PDB file of C-alpha atoms in Angstrom:
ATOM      1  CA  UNK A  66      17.440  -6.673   6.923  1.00 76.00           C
ATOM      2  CA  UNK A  67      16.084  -6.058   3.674  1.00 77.00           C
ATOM      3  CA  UNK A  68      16.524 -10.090   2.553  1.00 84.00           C
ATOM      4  CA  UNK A  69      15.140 -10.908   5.675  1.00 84.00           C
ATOM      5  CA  UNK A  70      11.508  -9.358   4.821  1.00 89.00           C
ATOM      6  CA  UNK A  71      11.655  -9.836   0.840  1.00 93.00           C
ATOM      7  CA  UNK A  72       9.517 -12.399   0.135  1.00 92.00           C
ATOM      8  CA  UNK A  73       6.958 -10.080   2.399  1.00 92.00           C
ATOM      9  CA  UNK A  74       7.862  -7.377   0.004  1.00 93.00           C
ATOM     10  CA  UNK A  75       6.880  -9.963  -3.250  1.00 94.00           C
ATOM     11  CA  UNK A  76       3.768 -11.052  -2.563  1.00 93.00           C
ATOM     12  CA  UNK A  77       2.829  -7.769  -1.397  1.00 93.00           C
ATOM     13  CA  UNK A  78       3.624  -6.490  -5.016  1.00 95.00           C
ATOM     14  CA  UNK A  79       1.595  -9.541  -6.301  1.00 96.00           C
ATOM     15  CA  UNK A  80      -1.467  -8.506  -4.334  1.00 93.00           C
ATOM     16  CA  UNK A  81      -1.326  -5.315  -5.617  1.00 94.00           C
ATOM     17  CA  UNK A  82      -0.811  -6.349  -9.238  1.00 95.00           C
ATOM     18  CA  UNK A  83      -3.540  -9.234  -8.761  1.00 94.00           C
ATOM     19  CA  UNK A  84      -6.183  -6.428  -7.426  1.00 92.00           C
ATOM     20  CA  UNK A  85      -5.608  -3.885 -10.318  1.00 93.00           C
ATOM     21  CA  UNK A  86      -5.498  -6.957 -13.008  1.00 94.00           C
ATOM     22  CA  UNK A  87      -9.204  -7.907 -11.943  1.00 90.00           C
ATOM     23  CA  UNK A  88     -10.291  -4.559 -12.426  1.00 91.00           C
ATOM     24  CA  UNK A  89      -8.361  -4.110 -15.821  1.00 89.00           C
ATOM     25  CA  UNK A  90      -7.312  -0.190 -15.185  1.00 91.00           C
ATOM     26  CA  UNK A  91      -6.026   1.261 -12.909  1.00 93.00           C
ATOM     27  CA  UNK A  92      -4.898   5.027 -11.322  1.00 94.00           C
ATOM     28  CA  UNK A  93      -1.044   4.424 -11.284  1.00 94.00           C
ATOM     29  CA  UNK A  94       0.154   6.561  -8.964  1.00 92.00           C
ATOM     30  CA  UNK A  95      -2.887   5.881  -6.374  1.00 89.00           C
ATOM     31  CA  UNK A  96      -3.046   2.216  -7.144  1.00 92.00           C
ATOM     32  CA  UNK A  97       0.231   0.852  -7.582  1.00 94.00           C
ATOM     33  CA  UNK A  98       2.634   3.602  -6.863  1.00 94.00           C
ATOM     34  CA  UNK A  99       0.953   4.336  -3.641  1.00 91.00           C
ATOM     35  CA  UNK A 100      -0.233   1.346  -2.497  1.00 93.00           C
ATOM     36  CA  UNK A 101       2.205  -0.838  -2.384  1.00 95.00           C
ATOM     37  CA  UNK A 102       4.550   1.134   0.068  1.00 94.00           C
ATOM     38  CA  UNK A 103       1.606   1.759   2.116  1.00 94.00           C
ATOM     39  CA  UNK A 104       0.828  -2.055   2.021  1.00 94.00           C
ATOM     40  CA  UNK A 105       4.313  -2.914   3.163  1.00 93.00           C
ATOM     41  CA  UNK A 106       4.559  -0.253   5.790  1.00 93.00           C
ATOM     42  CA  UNK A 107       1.065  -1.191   6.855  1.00 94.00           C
ATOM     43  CA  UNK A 108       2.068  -5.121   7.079  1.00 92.00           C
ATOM     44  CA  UNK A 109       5.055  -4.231   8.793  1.00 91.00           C
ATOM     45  CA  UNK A 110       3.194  -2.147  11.597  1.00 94.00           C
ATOM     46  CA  UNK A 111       0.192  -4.687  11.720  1.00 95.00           C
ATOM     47  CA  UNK A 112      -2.462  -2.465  10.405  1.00 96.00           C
ATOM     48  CA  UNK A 113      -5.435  -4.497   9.149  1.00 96.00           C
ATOM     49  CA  UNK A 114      -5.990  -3.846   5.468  1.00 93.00           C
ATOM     50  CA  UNK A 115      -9.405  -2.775   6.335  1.00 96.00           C
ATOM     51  CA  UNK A 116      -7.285   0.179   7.963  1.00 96.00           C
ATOM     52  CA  UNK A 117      -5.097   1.040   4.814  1.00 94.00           C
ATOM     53  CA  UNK A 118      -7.622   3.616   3.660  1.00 92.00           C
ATOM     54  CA  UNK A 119      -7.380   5.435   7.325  1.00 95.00           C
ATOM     55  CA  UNK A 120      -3.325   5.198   6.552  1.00 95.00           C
ATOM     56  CA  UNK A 121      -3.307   6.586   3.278  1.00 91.00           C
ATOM     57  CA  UNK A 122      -5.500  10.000   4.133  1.00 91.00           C
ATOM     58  CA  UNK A 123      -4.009  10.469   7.436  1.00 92.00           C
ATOM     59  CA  UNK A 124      -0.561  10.062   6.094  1.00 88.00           C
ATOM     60  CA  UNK A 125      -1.807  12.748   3.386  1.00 84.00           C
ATOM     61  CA  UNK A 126      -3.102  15.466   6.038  1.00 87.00           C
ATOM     62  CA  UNK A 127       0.528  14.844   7.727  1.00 88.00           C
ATOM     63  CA  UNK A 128       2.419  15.422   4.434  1.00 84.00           C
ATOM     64  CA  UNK A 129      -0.174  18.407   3.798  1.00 80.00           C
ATOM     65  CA  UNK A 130      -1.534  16.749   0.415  1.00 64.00           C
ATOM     66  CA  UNK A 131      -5.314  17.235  -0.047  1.00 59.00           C
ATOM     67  CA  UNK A 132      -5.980  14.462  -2.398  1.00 60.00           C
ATOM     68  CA  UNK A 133      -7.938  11.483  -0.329  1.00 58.00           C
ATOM     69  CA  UNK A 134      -8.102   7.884  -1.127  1.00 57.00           C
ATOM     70  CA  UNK A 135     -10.966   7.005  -2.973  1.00 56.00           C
TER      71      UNK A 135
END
């Protein structure tokens, strides 16, 4: 299963990477380390991007974190 959805999985990653390059810092754990599962889950589901935000603080009021996307 996992082969079947890898390259999905890589350029994910690479967007990810590419969008914290341009910016030349970044918040690890909120931009990479959180993002990019949240990317693939979200691409997997069909969530628009312009929904990942929603995702992210929802998914934090479920897990009972306070900290919101910025």
């Amino acid at each position: 299963m996992l082969k079947r959805i890898e390259s999905q999985v890589q350029e994910a990653a690479q967007a990810v990477i590419d969008a914290v390059a341009e910016r030349g810092a970044c918040d690890f754990v909120t931009d990479i380390a959180a993002a990019l599962p949240l990317k693939i889950i979200c691409d997997m589901m069909g969530i628009p991007e312009s929904q990942y935000g929603f995702v992210f603080d929802r998914t934090n009021v479920i897990l009972g974190s306070a900290i919101p996307s910025t």
